mmCIF file of C-alpha atoms in Angstrom:
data_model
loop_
_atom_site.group_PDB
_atom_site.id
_atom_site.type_symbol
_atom_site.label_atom_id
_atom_site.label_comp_id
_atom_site.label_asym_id
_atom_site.label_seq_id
_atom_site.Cartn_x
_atom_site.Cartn_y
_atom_site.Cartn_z
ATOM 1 C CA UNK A 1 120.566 182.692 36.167
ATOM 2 C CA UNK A 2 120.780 185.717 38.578
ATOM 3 C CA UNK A 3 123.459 186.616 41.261
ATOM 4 C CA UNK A 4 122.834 188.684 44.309
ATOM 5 C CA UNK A 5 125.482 190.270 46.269
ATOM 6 C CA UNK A 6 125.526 190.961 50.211
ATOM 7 C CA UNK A 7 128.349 193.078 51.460
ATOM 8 C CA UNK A 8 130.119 192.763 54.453
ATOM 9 C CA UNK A 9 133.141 194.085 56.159
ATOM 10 C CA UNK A 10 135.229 192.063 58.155
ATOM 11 C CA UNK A 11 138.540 192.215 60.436
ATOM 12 C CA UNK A 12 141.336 190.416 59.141
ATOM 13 C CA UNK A 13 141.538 187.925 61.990
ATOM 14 C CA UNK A 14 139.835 184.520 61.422
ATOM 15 C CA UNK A 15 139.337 181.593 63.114
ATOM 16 C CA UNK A 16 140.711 178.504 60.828
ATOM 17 C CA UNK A 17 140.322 174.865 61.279
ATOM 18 C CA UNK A 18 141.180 172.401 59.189
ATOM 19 C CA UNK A 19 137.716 172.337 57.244
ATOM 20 C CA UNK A 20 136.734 176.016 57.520
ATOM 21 C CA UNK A 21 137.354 179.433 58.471
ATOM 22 C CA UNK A 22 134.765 181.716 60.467
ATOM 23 C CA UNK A 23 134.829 185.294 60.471
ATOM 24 C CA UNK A 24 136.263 186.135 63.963
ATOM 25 C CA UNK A 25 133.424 189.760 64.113
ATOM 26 C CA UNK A 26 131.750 191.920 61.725
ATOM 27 C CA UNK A 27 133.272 195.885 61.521
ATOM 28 C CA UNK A 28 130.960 198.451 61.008
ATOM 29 C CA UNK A 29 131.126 199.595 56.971
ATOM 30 C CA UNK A 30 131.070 203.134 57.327
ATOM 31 C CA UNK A 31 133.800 204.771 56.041
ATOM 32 C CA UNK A 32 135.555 203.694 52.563
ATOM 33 C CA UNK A 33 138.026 201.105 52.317
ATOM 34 C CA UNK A 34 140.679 201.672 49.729
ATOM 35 C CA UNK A 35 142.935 198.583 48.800
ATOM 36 C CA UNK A 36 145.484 201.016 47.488
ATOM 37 C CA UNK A 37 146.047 203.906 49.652
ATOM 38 C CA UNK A 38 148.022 205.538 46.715
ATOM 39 C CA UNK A 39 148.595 208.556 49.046
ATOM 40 C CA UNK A 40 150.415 206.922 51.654
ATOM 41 C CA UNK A 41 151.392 203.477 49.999
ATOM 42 C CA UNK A 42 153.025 204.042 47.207
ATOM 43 C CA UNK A 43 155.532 205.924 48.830
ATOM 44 C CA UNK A 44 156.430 202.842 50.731
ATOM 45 C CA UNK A 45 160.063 202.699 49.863
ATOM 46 C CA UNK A 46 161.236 206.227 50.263
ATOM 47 C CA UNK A 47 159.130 206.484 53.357
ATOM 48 C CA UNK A 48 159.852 203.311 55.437
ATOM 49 C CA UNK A 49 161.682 203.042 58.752
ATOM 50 C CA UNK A 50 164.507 200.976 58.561
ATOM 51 C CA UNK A 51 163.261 198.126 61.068
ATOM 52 C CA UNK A 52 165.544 196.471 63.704
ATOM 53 C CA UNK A 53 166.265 192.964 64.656
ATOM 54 C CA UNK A 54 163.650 192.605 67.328
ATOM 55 C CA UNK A 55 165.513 192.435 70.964
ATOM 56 C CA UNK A 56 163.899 190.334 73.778
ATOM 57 C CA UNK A 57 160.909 192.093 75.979
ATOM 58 C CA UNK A 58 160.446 191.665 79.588
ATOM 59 C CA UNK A 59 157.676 189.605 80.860
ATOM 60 C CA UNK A 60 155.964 191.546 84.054
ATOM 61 C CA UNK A 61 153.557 189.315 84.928
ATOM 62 C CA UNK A 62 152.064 186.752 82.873
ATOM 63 C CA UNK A 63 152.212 188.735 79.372
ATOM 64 C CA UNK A 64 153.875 186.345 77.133
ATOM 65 C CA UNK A 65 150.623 186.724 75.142
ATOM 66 C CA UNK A 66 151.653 190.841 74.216
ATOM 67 C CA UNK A 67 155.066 190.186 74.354
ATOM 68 C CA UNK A 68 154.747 187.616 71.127
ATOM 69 C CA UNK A 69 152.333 189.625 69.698
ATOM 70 C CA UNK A 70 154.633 192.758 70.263
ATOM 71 C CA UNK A 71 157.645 190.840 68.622
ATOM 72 C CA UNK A 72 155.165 190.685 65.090
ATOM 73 C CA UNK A 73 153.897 194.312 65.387
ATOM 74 C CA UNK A 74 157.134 195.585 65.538
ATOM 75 C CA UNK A 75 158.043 194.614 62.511
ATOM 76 C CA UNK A 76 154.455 194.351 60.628
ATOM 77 C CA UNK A 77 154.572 196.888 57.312
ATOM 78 C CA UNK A 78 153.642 200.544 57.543
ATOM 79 C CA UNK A 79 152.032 200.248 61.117
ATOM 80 C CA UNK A 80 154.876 202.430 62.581
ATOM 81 C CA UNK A 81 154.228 205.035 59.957
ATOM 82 C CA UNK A 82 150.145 204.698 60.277
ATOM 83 C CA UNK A 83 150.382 204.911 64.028
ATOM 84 C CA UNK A 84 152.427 208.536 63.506
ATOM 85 C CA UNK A 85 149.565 209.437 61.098
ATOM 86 C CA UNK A 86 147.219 208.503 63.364
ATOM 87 C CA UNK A 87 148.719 210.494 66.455
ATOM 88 C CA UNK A 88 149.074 213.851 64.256
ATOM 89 C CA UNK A 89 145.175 213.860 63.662
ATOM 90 C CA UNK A 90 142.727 215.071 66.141
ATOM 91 C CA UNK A 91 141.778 211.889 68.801
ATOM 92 C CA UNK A 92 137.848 211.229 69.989
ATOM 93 C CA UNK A 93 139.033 209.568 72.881
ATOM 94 C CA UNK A 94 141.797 210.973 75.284
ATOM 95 C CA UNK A 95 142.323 211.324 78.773
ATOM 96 C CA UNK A 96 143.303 214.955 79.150
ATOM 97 C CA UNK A 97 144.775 213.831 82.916
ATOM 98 C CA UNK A 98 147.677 211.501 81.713
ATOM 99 C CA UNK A 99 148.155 213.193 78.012
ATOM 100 C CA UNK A 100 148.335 209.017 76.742
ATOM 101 C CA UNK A 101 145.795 207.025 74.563
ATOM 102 C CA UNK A 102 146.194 203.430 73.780
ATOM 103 C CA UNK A 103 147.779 204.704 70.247
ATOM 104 C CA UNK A 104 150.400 206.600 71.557
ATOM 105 C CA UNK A 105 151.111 204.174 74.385
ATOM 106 C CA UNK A 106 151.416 201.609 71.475
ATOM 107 C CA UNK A 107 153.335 204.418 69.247
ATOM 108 C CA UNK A 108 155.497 204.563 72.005
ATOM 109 C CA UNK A 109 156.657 201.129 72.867
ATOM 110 C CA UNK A 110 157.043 200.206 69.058
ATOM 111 C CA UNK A 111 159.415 203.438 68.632
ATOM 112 C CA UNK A 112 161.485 202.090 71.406
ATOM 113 C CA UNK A 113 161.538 198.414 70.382
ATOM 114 C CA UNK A 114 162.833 200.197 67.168
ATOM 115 C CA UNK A 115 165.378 201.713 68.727
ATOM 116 C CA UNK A 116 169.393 201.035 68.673
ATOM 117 C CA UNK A 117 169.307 202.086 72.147
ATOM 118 C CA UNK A 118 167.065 199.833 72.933
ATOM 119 C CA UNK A 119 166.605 199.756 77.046
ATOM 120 C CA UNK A 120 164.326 196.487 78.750
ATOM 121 C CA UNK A 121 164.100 198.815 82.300
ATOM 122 C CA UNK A 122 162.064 201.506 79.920
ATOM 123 C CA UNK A 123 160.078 199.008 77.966
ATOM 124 C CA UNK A 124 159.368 197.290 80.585
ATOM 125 C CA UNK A 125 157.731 200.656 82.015
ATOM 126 C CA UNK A 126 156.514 201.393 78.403
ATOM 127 C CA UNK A 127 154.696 197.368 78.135
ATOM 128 C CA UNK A 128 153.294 198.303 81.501
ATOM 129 C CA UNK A 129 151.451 201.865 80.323
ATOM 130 C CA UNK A 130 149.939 199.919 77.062
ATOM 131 C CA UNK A 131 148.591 197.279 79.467
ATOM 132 C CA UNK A 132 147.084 198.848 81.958
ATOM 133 C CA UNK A 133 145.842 201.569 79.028
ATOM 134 C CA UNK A 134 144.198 198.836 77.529
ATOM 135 C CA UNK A 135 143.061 197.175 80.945
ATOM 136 C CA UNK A 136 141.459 200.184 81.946
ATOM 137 C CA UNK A 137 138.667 199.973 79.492
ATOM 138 C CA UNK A 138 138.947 195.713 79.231
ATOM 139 C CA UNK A 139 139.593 194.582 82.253
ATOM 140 C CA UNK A 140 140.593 191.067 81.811
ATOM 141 C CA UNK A 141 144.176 192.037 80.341
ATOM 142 C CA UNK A 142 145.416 192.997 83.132
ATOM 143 C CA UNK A 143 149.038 192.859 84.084
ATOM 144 C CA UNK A 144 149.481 189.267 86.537
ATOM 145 C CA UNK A 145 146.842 187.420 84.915
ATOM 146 C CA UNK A 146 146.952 185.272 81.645
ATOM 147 C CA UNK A 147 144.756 185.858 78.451
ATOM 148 C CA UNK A 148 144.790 185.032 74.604
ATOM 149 C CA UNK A 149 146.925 186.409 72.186
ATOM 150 C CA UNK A 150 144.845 186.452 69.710
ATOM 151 C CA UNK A 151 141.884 188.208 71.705
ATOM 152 C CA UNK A 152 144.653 191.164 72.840
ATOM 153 C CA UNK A 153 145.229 191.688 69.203
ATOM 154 C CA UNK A 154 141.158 192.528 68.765
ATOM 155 C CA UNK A 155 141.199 194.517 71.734
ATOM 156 C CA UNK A 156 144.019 197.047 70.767
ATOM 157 C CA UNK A 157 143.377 197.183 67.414
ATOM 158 C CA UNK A 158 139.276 198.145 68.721
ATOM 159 C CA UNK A 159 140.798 200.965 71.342
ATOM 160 C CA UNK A 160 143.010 202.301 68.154
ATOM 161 C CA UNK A 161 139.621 202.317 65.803
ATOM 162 C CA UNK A 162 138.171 203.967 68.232
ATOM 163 C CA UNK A 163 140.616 206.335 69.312
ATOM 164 C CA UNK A 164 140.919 207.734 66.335
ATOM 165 C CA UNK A 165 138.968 209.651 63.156
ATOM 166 C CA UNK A 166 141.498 208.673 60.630
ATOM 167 C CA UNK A 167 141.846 204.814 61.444
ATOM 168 C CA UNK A 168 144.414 204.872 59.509
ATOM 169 C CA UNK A 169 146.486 202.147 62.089
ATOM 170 C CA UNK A 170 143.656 199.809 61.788
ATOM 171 C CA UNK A 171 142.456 199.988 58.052
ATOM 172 C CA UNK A 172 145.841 197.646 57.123
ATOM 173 C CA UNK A 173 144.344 194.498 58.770
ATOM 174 C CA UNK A 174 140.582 195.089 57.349
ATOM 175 C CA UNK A 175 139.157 192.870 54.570
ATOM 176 C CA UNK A 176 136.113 193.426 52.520
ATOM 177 C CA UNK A 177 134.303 190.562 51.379
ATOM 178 C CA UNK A 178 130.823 190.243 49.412
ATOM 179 C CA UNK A 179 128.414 187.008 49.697
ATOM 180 C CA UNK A 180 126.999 185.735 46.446
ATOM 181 C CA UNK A 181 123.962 183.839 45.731
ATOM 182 C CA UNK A 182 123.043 182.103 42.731
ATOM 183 C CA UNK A 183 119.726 181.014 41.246
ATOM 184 C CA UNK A 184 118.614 178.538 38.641
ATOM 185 C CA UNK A 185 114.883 180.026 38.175
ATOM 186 C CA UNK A 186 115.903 183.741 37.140
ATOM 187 C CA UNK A 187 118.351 185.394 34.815
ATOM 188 C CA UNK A 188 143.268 170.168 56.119
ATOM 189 C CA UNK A 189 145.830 173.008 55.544
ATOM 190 C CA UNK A 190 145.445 176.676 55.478
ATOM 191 C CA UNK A 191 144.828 177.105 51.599
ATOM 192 C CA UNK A 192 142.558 173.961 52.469
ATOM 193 C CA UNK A 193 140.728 176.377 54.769
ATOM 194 C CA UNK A 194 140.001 179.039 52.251
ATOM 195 C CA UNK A 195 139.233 176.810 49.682
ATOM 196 C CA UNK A 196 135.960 175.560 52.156
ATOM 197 C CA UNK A 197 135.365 178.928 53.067
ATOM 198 C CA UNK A 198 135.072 180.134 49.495
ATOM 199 C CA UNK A 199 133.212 176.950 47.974
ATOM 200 C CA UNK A 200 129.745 176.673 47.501
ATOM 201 C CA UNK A 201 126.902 176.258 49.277
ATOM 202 C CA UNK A 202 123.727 174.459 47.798
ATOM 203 C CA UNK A 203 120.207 174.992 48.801
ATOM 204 C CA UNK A 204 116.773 173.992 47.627
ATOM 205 C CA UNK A 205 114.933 177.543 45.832
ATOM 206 C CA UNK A 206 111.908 176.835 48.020
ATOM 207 C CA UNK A 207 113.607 177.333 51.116
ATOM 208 C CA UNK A 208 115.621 180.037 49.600
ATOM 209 C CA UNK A 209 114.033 182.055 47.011
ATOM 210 C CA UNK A 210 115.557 184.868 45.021
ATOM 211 C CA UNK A 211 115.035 188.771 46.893
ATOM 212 C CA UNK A 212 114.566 190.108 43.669
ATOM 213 C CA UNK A 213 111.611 188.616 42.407
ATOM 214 C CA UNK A 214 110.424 185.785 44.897
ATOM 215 C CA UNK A 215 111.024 182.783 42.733
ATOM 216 C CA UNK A 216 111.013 179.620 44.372
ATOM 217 C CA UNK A 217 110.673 177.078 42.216
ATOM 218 C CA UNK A 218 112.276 173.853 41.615
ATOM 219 C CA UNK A 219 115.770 174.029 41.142
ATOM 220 C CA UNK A 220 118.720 175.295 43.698
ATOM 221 C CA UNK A 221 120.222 178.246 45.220
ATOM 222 C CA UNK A 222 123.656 178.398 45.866
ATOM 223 C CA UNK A 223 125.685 180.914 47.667
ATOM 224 C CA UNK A 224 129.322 181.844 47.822
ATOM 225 C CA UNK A 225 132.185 184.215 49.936
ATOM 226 C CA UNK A 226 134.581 186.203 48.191
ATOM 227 C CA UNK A 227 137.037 188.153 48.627
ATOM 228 C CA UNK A 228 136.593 191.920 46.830
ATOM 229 C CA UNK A 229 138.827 193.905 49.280
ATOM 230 C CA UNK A 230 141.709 192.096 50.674
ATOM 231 C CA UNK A 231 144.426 193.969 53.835
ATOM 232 C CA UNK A 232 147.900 194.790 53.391
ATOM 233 C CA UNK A 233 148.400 192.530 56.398
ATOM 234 C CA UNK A 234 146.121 189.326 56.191
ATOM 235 C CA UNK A 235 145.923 188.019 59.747
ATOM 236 C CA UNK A 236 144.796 184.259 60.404
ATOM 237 C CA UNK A 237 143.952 182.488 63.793
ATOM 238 C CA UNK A 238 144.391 178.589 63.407
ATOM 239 C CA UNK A 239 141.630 176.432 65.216
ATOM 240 C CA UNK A 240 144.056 175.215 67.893
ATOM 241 C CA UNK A 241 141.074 174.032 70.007
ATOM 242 C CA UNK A 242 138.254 171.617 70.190
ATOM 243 C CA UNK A 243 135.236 170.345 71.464
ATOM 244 C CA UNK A 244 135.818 166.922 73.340
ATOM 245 C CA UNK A 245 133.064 164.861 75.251
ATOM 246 C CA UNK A 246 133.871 163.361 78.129
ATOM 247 C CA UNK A 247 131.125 161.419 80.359
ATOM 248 C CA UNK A 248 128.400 163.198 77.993
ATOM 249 C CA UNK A 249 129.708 166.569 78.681
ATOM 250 C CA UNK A 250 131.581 168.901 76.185
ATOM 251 C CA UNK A 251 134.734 170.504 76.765
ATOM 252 C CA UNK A 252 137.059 172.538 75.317
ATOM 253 C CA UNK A 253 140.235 171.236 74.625
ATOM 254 C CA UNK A 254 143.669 172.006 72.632
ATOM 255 C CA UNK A 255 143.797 170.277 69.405
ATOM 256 C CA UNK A 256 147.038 167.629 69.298
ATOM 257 C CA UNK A 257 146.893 168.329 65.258
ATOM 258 C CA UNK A 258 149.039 170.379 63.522
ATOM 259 C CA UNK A 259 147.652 172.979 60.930
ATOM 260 C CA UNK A 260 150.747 172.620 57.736
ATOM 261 C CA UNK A 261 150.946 176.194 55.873
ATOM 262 C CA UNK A 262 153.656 177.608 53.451
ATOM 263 C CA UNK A 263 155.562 180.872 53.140
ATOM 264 C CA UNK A 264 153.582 182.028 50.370
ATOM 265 C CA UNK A 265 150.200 181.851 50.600
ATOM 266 C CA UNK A 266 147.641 182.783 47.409
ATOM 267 C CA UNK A 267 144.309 184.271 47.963
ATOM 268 C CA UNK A 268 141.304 184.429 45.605
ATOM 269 C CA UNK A 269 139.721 187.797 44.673
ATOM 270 C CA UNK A 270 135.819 187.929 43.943
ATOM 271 C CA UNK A 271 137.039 189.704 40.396
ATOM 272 C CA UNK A 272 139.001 186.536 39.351
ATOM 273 C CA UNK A 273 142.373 188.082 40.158
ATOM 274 C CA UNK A 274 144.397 186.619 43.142
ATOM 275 C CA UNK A 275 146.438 188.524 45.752
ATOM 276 C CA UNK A 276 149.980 186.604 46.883
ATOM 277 C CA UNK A 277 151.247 186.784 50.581
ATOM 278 C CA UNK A 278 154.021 186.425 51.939
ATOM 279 C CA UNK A 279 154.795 185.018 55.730
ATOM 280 C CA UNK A 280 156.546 187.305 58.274
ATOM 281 C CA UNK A 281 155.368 186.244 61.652
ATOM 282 C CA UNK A 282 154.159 183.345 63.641
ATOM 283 C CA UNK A 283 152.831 183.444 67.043
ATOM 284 C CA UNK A 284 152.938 179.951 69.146
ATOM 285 C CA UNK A 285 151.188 178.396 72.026
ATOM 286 C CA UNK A 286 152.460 176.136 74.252
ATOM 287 C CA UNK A 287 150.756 174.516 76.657
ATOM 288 C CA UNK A 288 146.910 173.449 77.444
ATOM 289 C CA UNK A 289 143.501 175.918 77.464
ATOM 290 C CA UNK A 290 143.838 176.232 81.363
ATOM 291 C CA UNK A 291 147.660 177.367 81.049
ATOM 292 C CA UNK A 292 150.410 177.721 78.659
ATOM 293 C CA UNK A 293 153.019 180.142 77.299
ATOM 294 C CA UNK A 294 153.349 182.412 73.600
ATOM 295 C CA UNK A 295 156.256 182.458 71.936
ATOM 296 C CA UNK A 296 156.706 184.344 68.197
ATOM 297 C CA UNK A 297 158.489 183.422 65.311
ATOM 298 C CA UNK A 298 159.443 186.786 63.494
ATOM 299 C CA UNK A 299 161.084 187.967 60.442
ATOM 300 C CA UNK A 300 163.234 191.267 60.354
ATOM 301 C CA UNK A 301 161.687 193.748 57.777
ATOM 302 C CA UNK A 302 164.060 195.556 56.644
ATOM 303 C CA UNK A 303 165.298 196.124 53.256
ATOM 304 C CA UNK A 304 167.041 193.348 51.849
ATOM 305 C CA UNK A 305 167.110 191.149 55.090
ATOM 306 C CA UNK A 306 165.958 187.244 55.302
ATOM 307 C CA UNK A 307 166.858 187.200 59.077
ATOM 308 C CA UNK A 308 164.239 185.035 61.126
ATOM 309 C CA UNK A 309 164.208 185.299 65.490
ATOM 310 C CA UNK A 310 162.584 183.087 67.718
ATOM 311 C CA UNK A 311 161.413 185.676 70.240
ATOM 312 C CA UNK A 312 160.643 184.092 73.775
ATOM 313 C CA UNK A 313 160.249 187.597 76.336
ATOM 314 C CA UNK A 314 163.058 188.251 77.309
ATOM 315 C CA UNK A 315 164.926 185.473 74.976
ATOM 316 C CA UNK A 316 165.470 186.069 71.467
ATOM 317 C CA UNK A 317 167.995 184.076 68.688
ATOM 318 C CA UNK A 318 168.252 183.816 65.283
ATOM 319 C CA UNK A 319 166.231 181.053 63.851
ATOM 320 C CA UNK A 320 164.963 180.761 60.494
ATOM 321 C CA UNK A 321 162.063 180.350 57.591
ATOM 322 C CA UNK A 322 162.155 176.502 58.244
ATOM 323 C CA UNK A 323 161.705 176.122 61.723
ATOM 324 C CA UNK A 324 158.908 178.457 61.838
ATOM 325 C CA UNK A 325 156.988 176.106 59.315
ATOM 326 C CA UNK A 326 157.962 173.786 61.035
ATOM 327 C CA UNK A 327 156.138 174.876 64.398
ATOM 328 C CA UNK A 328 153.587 172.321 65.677
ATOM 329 C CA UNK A 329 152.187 174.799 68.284
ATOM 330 C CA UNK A 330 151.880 177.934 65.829
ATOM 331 C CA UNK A 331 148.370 179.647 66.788
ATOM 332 C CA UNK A 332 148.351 183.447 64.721
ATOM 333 C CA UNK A 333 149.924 183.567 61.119
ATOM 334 C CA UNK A 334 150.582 186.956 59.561
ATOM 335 C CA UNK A 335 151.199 188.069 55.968
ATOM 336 C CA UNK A 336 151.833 190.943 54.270
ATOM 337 C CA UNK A 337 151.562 191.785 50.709
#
C-alpha cells in the first residue's frame, strides 16, 4: 500500500453542519507557516497585555455584525501584540492622504476597547474609520446596511494579509492541512463535524488510479484530510442555514436546529498527536436570512479570570460558561490554544 499527500493551506474559518465541515477558501501557500512562533510565542506571559472586561460598543447603523465580532477580537490571544508587530514593519498598501490602513484602524479601536478610559463618543468615531476603511475597498460593509459576521471577519482579516509583509496579525487563524490517498495495488455536534471531515473516503482504483505509477486495478482508493498545521486561534462557522424547497424551488433558509459543542474541544493532528482547545467566544444570530441581529458571548482573557459577558452593542453583563453553551442561535465559535 502507498500514500500520497496533497498540501493545502487553509483559513481557519469553516463552514460546519451537522454532517460535515467545508473549507470556507483556499490561502495562497507562499510563505512558511510555523505552529510555534518560538520568537514571539513563547514569550507569551511576560509579554501579554493585561485584557479588560469588554465594555458595550455603539451600534451606528446596522453593525451589530462588527460590533459582536469586535467584542471576540478584543480579547482573542496575541492579536493586540501581532497587530503592533504588524504596524512597526514596512506596509504594501497605504494611503499616504489619510496616514490609516485597515490595520491600524483595527490597531486602533482594539487599543481603545482596551482601555480603562474607555470613551463610546471616540469608538464610536474609531468603529466608523475601520468601516468605512474596509468599505472602501468592499463595498457591501458599509455603515447603514446589514451583512454577515462571519463574511466581515474574512474581509478584514484579507485587507490585514494584504496590508502587510509580515502577516504576522493573520498567521494566528491559518491552518495547514494535507489530503491523503491510499491505494490497495501499490506499496451531529461539532466534534461530530470533524470526525466526517477527517473520515475516509472510498473509491474504486479504476476511476482513481495512483499518480505515481498509474495503477488502476481492482481494489480501492481511499482518501483522507488531516490536520498537520493547526492556528493558535481555531475559528469555526456553524451551518446555521439550509436549503428548503418550496413549490419546486430552493431557498435558503435558517436552520431551527441547534449545533451542541463543549468548552473543550480536541482536534486530530495528521502525526497522530492531538491539539486541545479551549472556548473563549461565541458569536450569535438572531433572527431570519433576510434580517436579524449578532450578539457575542465573550470571555475576559486576562490572567487568572473566568469572567464571561454577554455583549449586545451597546449592552454588556456578566453572564457565564453555561449560558453560552447553552446558546441555540450561536453562529461563529472561537478557540484558542
Amino acid at each position: 500500500m502507498s500514500a500520497i499527500r496533497n498540501d493545502k493551506v487553509l483559513g481557519s474559518s469553516h463552514i460546519l453542519q451537522q454532517d460535515k465541515i467545508i473549507p470556507q477558501r483556499e490561502i495562497s501557500a507562499k510563505h512558511t507557516f510555523h505552529e510555534n512562533d518560538h520568537a514571539f510565542y513563547s514569550t507569551w506571559e511576560s509579554t501579554v497585555q493585561k485584557r479588560e472586561p469588554p465594555k458595550g460598543l455603539p451600534n451606528i447603523g446596522n453593525t451589530c455584525y462588527a460590533n459582536s465580532l469586535l467584542q471576540v477580537l478584543g480579547q482573542t490571544p496575541f492579536l493586540n501584540e501581532k497587530l503592533v508587530s504588524c504596524i512597526d514593519h514596512s506596509l504594501k498598501r497605504f494611503d499616504y492622504q489619510t496616514k490609516t490602513t485597515v490595520t491600524s484602524a483595527f490597531r486602533n479601536l482594539l487599543r481603545s476597547m482596551n482601555s480603562l478610559t474607555f470613551d463610546p463618543i471616540l469608538a464610536a468615531g474609531m468603529i466608523s474609520a475601520l468601516m468605512n476603511k474596509v468599505s472602501s475597498r468592499e463595498h457591501e460593509f458599509r455603515i447603514g446596511f446589514q451583512n454577515d459576521c462571519h463574511s466581515f471577519f474574512l474581509a478584514l482579516l484579507s485587507e490585514i494579509y494584504d496590508e502587510n509583509q509580515a502577516k504576522e496579525a493573520t498567521r494566528i487563524f491559518e491552518i495547514e492541512m494535507v489530503d491523503e490517498f491510499y491505494f490497495d495495488s501499490c506499496v451531529h455536534n461539532v466534534e461530530g463535524g470533524l470526525d466526517s471531515l477527517l473520515n475516509e473516503e472510498e473509491f474504486d482504483e479504476a476511476d482513481v488510479p495512483c499518480r505515481k505509477c498509474g495503477s488502476g486495478g481492482k481494489g480501492k482508493t481511499r482518501k483522507a484530510m488531516a490536520f498537520r498545521i493547526l492556528p493558535k486561534v481555531l475559528v469555526i462557522q456553524l451551518g446555521c442555514f439550509q436549503e428548503k424547497s418550496y413549490g419546486g424551488h430552493l431557498h435558503i433558509a435558517k436552520s431551527l436546529r441547534r449545533i451542541g459543542f463543549a468548552e473543550k474541544l480536541r482536534v486530530p493532528k495528521s502525526n497522530g498527536s492531538s491539539v486541545t482547545y479551549h472556548l473563549y467566544g461565541v458569536v450569535n444570530h438572531h433572527g431570519s436570512i433576510h434580517g436579524g441581529h449578532y450578539t457575542s458571548f465573550v470571555k475576559n482573557l486576562s490572567p487568572n479570570t473566568e469572567h464571561w459577558y454577554y455583549c449586545n452593542d451597546s449592552n454588556v453583563t456578566h453572564s457565564t460558561l453555561t449560558e453560552a453553551l447553552k446558546s441555540r442561535d450561536a453562529y461563529l465559535l472561537f478557540f484558542k490554544m
